[in-house]
Short mmCIF file of C-alpha atoms in Angstrom, two decimals:
data_model
loop_
_atom_site.label_atom_id
_atom_site.label_comp_id
_atom_site.label_asym_id
_atom_site.label_seq_id
_atom_site.Cartn_x
_atom_site.Cartn_y
_atom_site.Cartn_z
CA UNK L 1 18.61 8.71 -28.87
CA UNK L 2 19.89 12.23 -29.42
CA UNK L 3 19.92 14.23 -26.15
CA UNK L 4 20.81 17.91 -25.80
CA UNK L 5 21.89 19.63 -22.58
CA UNK L 6 20.81 23.25 -22.93
CA UNK L 7 23.01 25.71 -20.98
CA UNK L 8 25.74 25.15 -18.42
CA UNK L 9 24.38 27.79 -16.06
CA UNK L 10 23.11 25.35 -13.43
CA UNK L 11 25.47 23.60 -11.04
CA UNK L 12 24.05 20.21 -12.10
CA UNK L 13 24.68 20.62 -15.84
CA UNK L 14 28.18 19.11 -15.75
CA UNK L 15 26.91 16.21 -13.63
CA UNK L 16 24.23 15.33 -16.17
CA UNK L 17 26.75 15.57 -19.01
CA UNK L 18 29.16 13.18 -17.27
CA UNK L 19 26.35 10.72 -16.62
CA UNK L 20 25.13 10.81 -20.23
CA UNK L 21 28.27 11.07 -22.33
CA UNK L 22 29.35 7.42 -21.96
CA UNK L 23 25.91 5.79 -22.10
CA UNK L 24 25.27 3.34 -24.89
CA UNK L 25 22.67 4.53 -27.35
CA UNK L 26 22.98 8.22 -26.40
CA UNK L 27 24.29 10.86 -28.80
CA UNK L 28 24.97 13.90 -26.64
CA UNK L 29 24.87 17.51 -27.80
CA UNK L 30 25.53 20.54 -25.59
CA UNK L 31 25.04 24.27 -26.02
CA UNK L 32 25.60 27.33 -23.85
CA UNK L 33 25.41 30.40 -26.11
CA UNK L 34 24.34 32.70 -23.24
CA UNK L 35 27.59 32.04 -21.36
CA UNK L 36 29.89 34.99 -20.63
CA UNK L 37 32.66 34.71 -23.24
CA UNK L 38 35.45 34.94 -20.65
CA UNK L 39 34.01 32.34 -18.24
CA UNK L 40 36.11 29.12 -18.34
CA UNK L 41 33.40 27.20 -16.44
CA UNK L 42 30.82 27.77 -19.20
CA UNK L 43 30.44 27.51 -22.96
CA UNK L 44 32.75 25.72 -25.35
CA UNK L 45 35.57 25.64 -22.81
CA UNK L 46 33.58 23.41 -20.49
CA UNK L 47 32.33 21.21 -23.34
CA UNK L 48 35.90 20.61 -24.51
CA UNK L 49 37.01 19.83 -20.98
CA UNK L 50 34.18 17.30 -20.64
CA UNK L 51 34.83 15.87 -24.10
CA UNK L 52 31.34 16.40 -25.56
CA UNK L 53 29.95 17.85 -28.79
CA UNK L 54 29.10 21.54 -28.65
CA UNK L 55 26.75 23.75 -30.70
CA UNK L 56 27.29 27.50 -30.86
CA UNK L 57 23.61 28.50 -30.91
CA UNK L 58 20.14 27.29 -29.97
CA UNK L 59 19.25 27.28 -33.67
CA UNK L 60 22.10 24.88 -34.37
CA UNK L 61 20.92 22.55 -31.59
CA UNK L 62 17.34 22.37 -32.80
CA UNK L 63 18.44 21.94 -36.43
CA UNK L 64 19.90 18.63 -35.22
CA UNK L 65 16.41 17.56 -34.03
CA UNK L 66 17.17 16.17 -30.56
CA UNK L 67 14.78 13.53 -29.22
CA UNK L 68 15.09 14.92 -25.70
CA UNK L 69 16.56 17.96 -23.97
CA UNK L 70 17.68 18.76 -20.45
CA UNK L 71 17.18 22.42 -19.56
CA UNK L 72 19.82 23.63 -17.11
CA UNK L 73 19.70 27.36 -17.74
CA UNK L 74 19.01 30.15 -15.28
CA UNK L 75 15.52 29.68 -13.80
CA UNK L 76 14.00 32.69 -15.56
CA UNK L 77 15.20 31.36 -18.93
CA UNK L 78 13.54 27.94 -18.63
CA UNK L 79 10.37 28.92 -20.47
CA UNK L 80 12.07 30.01 -23.68
CA UNK L 81 14.06 26.80 -23.98
CA UNK L 82 11.19 24.51 -23.00
CA UNK L 83 8.89 26.12 -25.54
CA UNK L 84 11.53 25.83 -28.27
CA UNK L 85 12.12 22.19 -27.37
CA UNK L 86 8.41 21.41 -27.40
CA UNK L 87 7.96 23.11 -30.77
CA UNK L 88 10.72 20.91 -32.18
CA UNK L 89 9.12 17.72 -30.82
CA UNK L 90 11.72 17.09 -28.10
CA UNK L 91 10.82 15.70 -24.68
CA UNK L 92 11.99 17.87 -21.77
CA UNK L 93 13.63 17.41 -18.37
CA UNK L 94 13.74 20.84 -16.73
CA UNK L 95 15.72 21.88 -13.68
CA UNK L 96 13.90 23.08 -10.59
CA UNK L 97 12.23 25.36 -9.76
CA UNK L 98 10.27 24.92 -12.96
CA UNK L 99 10.05 28.71 -13.50
CA UNK L 100 10.06 31.99 -11.60
CA UNK L 101 6.39 32.79 -12.24
CA UNK L 102 3.25 30.68 -12.35
CA UNK L 103 2.41 32.08 -15.79
CA UNK L 104 5.72 30.82 -17.20
CA UNK L 105 5.31 27.39 -15.61
CA UNK L 106 1.78 27.02 -16.96
CA UNK L 107 2.92 28.11 -20.43
CA UNK L 108 5.66 25.46 -20.37
CA UNK L 109 3.22 22.73 -19.33
CA UNK L 110 0.73 23.78 -21.99
CA UNK L 111 3.39 23.95 -24.72
CA UNK L 112 4.55 20.41 -24.00
CA UNK L 113 1.00 19.09 -23.78
CA UNK L 114 0.08 20.74 -27.09
CA UNK L 115 3.16 19.26 -28.77
CA UNK L 116 2.56 15.81 -27.27
CA UNK L 117 5.95 15.68 -25.54
CA UNK L 118 6.83 14.86 -21.94
CA UNK L 119 7.77 17.51 -19.38
CA UNK L 120 9.59 16.25 -16.28
CA UNK L 121 10.83 18.35 -13.35
CA UNK L 122 14.31 17.55 -12.01
CA UNK L 123 13.69 16.29 -8.47
CA UNK L 124 16.27 13.51 -8.01
CA UNK L 125 15.59 12.87 -4.31
CA UNK L 126 12.30 11.19 -5.27
CA UNK L 127 14.45 8.34 -6.57
CA UNK L 128 16.11 7.52 -3.25
CA UNK L 129 15.38 3.86 -2.37
CA UNK L 130 14.78 4.97 1.22
CA UNK L 131 12.17 7.48 0.09
CA UNK L 132 10.53 4.82 -2.08
CA UNK L 133 10.25 2.63 1.03
CA UNK L 134 8.79 5.53 3.03
CA UNK L 135 6.25 6.26 0.32
CA UNK L 136 5.26 2.58 0.11
CA UNK L 137 4.85 2.29 3.89
CA UNK L 138 2.59 5.34 3.97
CA UNK L 139 0.52 4.10 1.04
CA UNK L 140 -0.07 0.62 2.50
CA UNK L 141 -1.16 2.00 5.87
CA UNK L 142 1.81 0.74 7.86
CA UNK L 143 2.48 4.21 9.28
CA UNK L 144 -1.10 5.39 9.65
CA UNK L 145 -1.99 8.93 8.66
CA UNK L 146 0.76 11.52 8.24
CA UNK L 147 0.55 14.25 10.91
CA UNK L 148 3.61 16.45 10.39
CA UNK L 149 6.84 16.65 8.42
CA UNK L 150 9.96 18.59 9.29
CA UNK L 151 12.42 18.83 6.43
CA UNK L 152 15.87 20.39 6.24
CA UNK L 153 17.65 21.14 2.99
CA UNK L 154 20.89 22.93 3.82
CA UNK L 155 23.86 23.42 1.57
CA UNK L 156 26.65 25.58 0.27
CA UNK L 157 25.96 28.87 -1.44
CA UNK L 158 25.79 28.11 -5.20
CA UNK L 159 26.38 31.79 -6.00
CA UNK L 160 30.02 31.35 -5.02
CA UNK L 161 30.59 29.45 -8.27
CA UNK L 162 27.48 30.48 -10.25
CA UNK L 163 26.68 34.14 -9.44
CA UNK L 164 23.24 34.15 -11.10
CA UNK L 165 21.85 32.18 -8.13
CA UNK L 166 22.03 35.45 -6.19
CA UNK L 167 20.26 37.45 -8.92
CA UNK L 168 16.58 37.67 -7.94
CA UNK L 169 15.52 38.27 -11.55
CA UNK L 170 17.29 35.23 -12.97
CA UNK L 171 16.85 32.89 -9.99
CA UNK L 172 13.50 34.07 -8.63
CA UNK L 173 14.92 34.36 -5.12
CA UNK L 174 17.63 32.90 -2.93
CA UNK L 175 17.79 29.89 -0.63
CA UNK L 176 14.00 29.61 -0.37
CA UNK L 177 13.60 29.28 -4.14
CA UNK L 178 16.56 26.92 -4.39
CA UNK L 179 15.87 24.57 -1.48
CA UNK L 180 12.21 24.71 -0.41
CA UNK L 181 11.12 22.92 -3.56
CA UNK L 182 12.93 19.64 -2.84
CA UNK L 183 11.15 19.05 0.48
CA UNK L 184 7.88 20.32 -1.00
CA UNK L 185 8.20 17.81 -3.84
CA UNK L 186 8.77 14.88 -1.47
CA UNK L 187 5.66 15.84 0.47
CA UNK L 188 3.82 16.25 -2.84
CA UNK L 189 4.71 12.66 -3.66
CA UNK L 190 3.63 11.40 -0.22
CA UNK L 191 0.27 13.18 -0.58
CA UNK L 192 -0.27 12.14 -4.22
CA UNK L 193 -0.32 15.70 -5.49
CA UNK L 194 -2.48 17.41 -2.87
CA UNK L 195 -2.05 21.16 -3.38
CA UNK L 196 -0.96 23.10 -0.27
CA UNK L 197 -3.60 25.30 1.37
CA UNK L 198 -1.54 27.87 3.29
CA UNK L 199 2.09 29.00 3.44
CA UNK L 200 3.95 31.17 5.95
CA UNK L 201 7.63 32.11 5.71
CA UNK L 202 10.41 33.89 7.54
CA UNK L 203 13.88 34.49 6.11
CA UNK L 204 17.12 36.38 6.65
CA UNK L 205 20.59 36.99 5.21
CA UNK L 206 22.55 36.23 8.35
CA UNK L 207 23.89 32.79 7.42
CA UNK L 208 26.74 32.89 4.93
CA UNK L 209 27.14 36.57 5.79
CA UNK L 210 29.72 38.10 3.51
CA UNK L 211 28.99 35.69 0.67
CA UNK L 212 27.96 36.82 -2.83
CA UNK L 213 24.29 37.24 -1.88
CA UNK L 214 23.50 40.92 -1.25
CA UNK L 215 20.03 40.81 -2.82
CA UNK L 216 18.57 37.46 -1.75
CA UNK L 217 17.95 35.51 1.45
CA UNK L 218 20.42 32.84 2.54
CA UNK L 219 18.18 31.04 5.04
CA UNK L 220 14.54 30.69 5.90
CA UNK L 221 11.80 28.63 7.46
CA UNK L 222 8.65 27.84 5.48
CA UNK L 223 5.55 26.38 7.14
CA UNK L 224 3.05 24.69 4.83
CA UNK L 225 -0.45 23.52 5.73
CA UNK L 226 -2.32 21.04 3.56
CA UNK L 227 -6.11 20.58 3.27
CA UNK L 228 -5.97 17.15 4.91
CA UNK L 229 -4.40 18.59 8.05
CA UNK L 230 -0.70 17.85 7.48
CA UNK L 231 1.69 20.60 8.58
CA UNK L 232 5.17 20.71 7.03
CA UNK L 233 8.10 22.85 8.12
CA UNK L 234 10.98 23.40 5.71
CA UNK L 235 14.38 24.60 6.90
CA UNK L 236 16.03 25.91 3.72
CA UNK L 237 19.46 27.50 3.75
CA UNK L 238 22.79 28.15 2.11
CA UNK L 239 24.42 27.75 5.50
CA UNK L 240 27.40 25.50 4.77
CA UNK L 241 30.66 27.46 4.81
CA UNK L 242 33.10 27.12 1.90
CA UNK L 243 35.25 24.64 3.87
CA UNK L 244 32.33 22.37 4.79
CA UNK L 245 33.11 18.73 3.83
CA UNK L 246 29.88 18.33 1.84
CA UNK L 247 28.00 20.43 -0.69
CA UNK L 248 24.62 19.87 0.91
CA UNK L 249 22.19 17.52 2.57
CA UNK L 250 18.50 16.73 2.81
CA UNK L 251 16.65 15.04 5.66
CA UNK L 252 13.06 14.72 6.88
CA UNK L 253 11.34 13.65 10.09
CA UNK L 254 7.85 12.31 9.36
CA UNK L 255 5.46 11.98 12.29
CA UNK L 256 2.59 9.61 11.55
CA UNK L 257 -0.14 8.02 13.65
CA UNK L 258 1.74 4.73 14.14
CA UNK L 259 5.39 5.68 13.74
CA UNK L 260 8.03 8.36 13.44
CA UNK L 261 10.27 7.96 10.41
CA UNK L 262 13.67 9.60 9.89
CA UNK L 263 14.69 9.95 6.24
CA UNK L 264 18.16 11.04 5.10
CA UNK L 265 18.73 11.33 1.36
CA UNK L 266 22.52 11.34 1.61
CA UNK L 267 23.69 8.96 4.36
CA UNK L 268 27.46 9.00 4.97
CA UNK L 269 29.51 6.14 3.59
CA UNK L 270 32.94 7.34 4.63
CA UNK L 271 34.02 10.03 7.06
CA UNK L 272 37.49 11.18 7.98
CA UNK L 273 40.23 13.75 7.57
CA UNK L 274 41.99 14.42 4.27
CA UNK L 275 45.60 15.38 4.99
CA UNK L 276 46.17 16.63 1.44
CA UNK L 277 43.54 19.34 1.82
CA UNK L 278 43.53 19.76 5.59
CA UNK L 279 39.76 19.30 5.62
CA UNK L 280 37.24 16.81 6.91
CA UNK L 281 36.02 14.47 4.20
CA UNK L 282 32.62 12.84 3.81
CA UNK L 283 31.48 10.60 0.98
CA UNK L 284 27.83 9.91 0.24
CA UNK L 285 26.55 6.35 0.18
CA UNK L 286 23.62 4.74 -1.53
CA UNK L 287 22.24 5.12 -5.02
CA UNK L 288 23.23 7.82 -7.51
CA UNK L 289 19.99 9.83 -7.46
CA UNK L 290 20.85 11.94 -10.50
CA UNK L 291 21.50 8.78 -12.53
CA UNK L 292 18.22 7.26 -11.33
CA UNK L 293 16.35 10.41 -12.35
CA UNK L 294 17.93 10.33 -15.81
CA UNK L 295 16.93 6.67 -16.12
CA UNK L 296 13.30 7.64 -15.44
CA UNK L 297 13.39 10.44 -17.98
CA UNK L 298 15.03 8.42 -20.76
CA UNK L 299 12.70 5.47 -20.19
CA UNK L 300 9.69 7.79 -20.41
CA UNK L 301 11.03 9.20 -23.69
CA UNK L 302 11.57 5.71 -25.13
CA UNK L 303 8.21 4.31 -24.05
CA UNK L 304 6.04 7.39 -24.47
CA UNK L 305 4.68 7.19 -20.91
CA UNK L 306 4.28 10.19 -18.59
CA UNK L 307 7.39 10.81 -16.46
CA UNK L 308 7.29 11.43 -12.74
CA UNK L 309 7.62 14.03 -11.31
CA UNK L 310 5.96 15.83 -14.18
CA UNK L 311 5.37 19.50 -14.97
CA UNK L 312 2.26 19.67 -12.79
CA UNK L 313 4.34 18.51 -9.82
CA UNK L 314 6.80 21.29 -10.58
CA UNK L 315 3.96 23.81 -10.75
CA UNK L 316 2.51 22.76 -7.37
CA UNK L 317 5.88 23.17 -5.66
CA UNK L 318 6.48 26.48 -7.43
CA UNK L 319 3.19 27.80 -6.05
CA UNK L 320 4.48 27.07 -2.54
CA UNK L 321 7.68 29.03 -3.23
CA UNK L 322 5.78 31.97 -4.70
CA UNK L 323 3.44 31.98 -1.70
CA UNK L 324 6.47 31.93 0.63
CA UNK L 325 7.82 35.10 -1.01
CA UNK L 326 4.41 36.73 -0.79
CA UNK L 327 4.38 35.85 2.92
CA UNK L 328 7.80 37.46 3.34
CA UNK L 329 6.49 40.64 1.71
CA UNK L 330 3.31 40.82 3.81
CA UNK L 331 4.42 39.21 7.06
CA UNK L 332 1.27 37.08 6.99
CA UNK L 333 0.25 33.54 5.99
CA UNK L 334 -0.80 33.24 2.35
CA UNK L 335 -3.81 31.15 1.34
CA UNK L 336 -3.42 29.24 -1.91
CA UNK L 337 -6.50 28.96 -4.12
CA UNK L 338 -8.22 25.60 -4.29
CA UNK L 339 -7.46 23.85 -7.61
#
């Protein structure tokens, strides 16, 4: 299978490349023509450092007719690459959030549907074995009905290494756009795709003060109400300082009729102090969620089945983010239309 990674803009691009480059049966192509020419973390320089084939233009990539592509560009540039991939007959795994506008997300979904190719949204936390167990327990009635969810997705400021994350035009926002979607997607999975009914948000730029984020929020709280009565609160922030021992973390407390469940996507395997760096060290345990997500995508490509989470899942979570920003502008809860 020929797989192309399109753009190195996103922080996860290099991770996906490392996971794919040594897999049997995968011919990997990369391209990053929009990279600043003097940026050693982008473009051909990164491809050479990672030891992977590199194409100088999008045209060159699509001339090679990839079977599948992974879109890791700036959020506002997803649509162009997804539509080009669909037109070439390539299946698509697209980074989150799916787009910066609902119109773009819908166009991407429609383009893939028209071309008969898969569109998957990159939500790796869905593939945590602990989350699978939580989802199964809710589905079989062991927990009773779900009453409330409190989720926290806190991490380091990605704009420190990838400045576009702090560009509201390219990213669509700051910490709320970057981190609300992961919790929203997990709840989407627990509710089998029930669209949120109402969203209210508050945000500020106090956390990570002095970081490279003058135009976007660095922390916020998003409250989401669903038609069935569930209320979800999402604590989303770029609050970890540069010397924090981990990049980020994601945890949820689920209150149900019969039980309270604590879910942590990145439980610690090893904690301690690293004398070579003078910093605390923490290593994540459990499954490699990015690898599990890639397994799902590649299997869907090979078998022709619909991947999960798909483009519609990405659209539902994007609507929550867009409603959160509308709430920030108006200071009021935003009602989402029934779909």
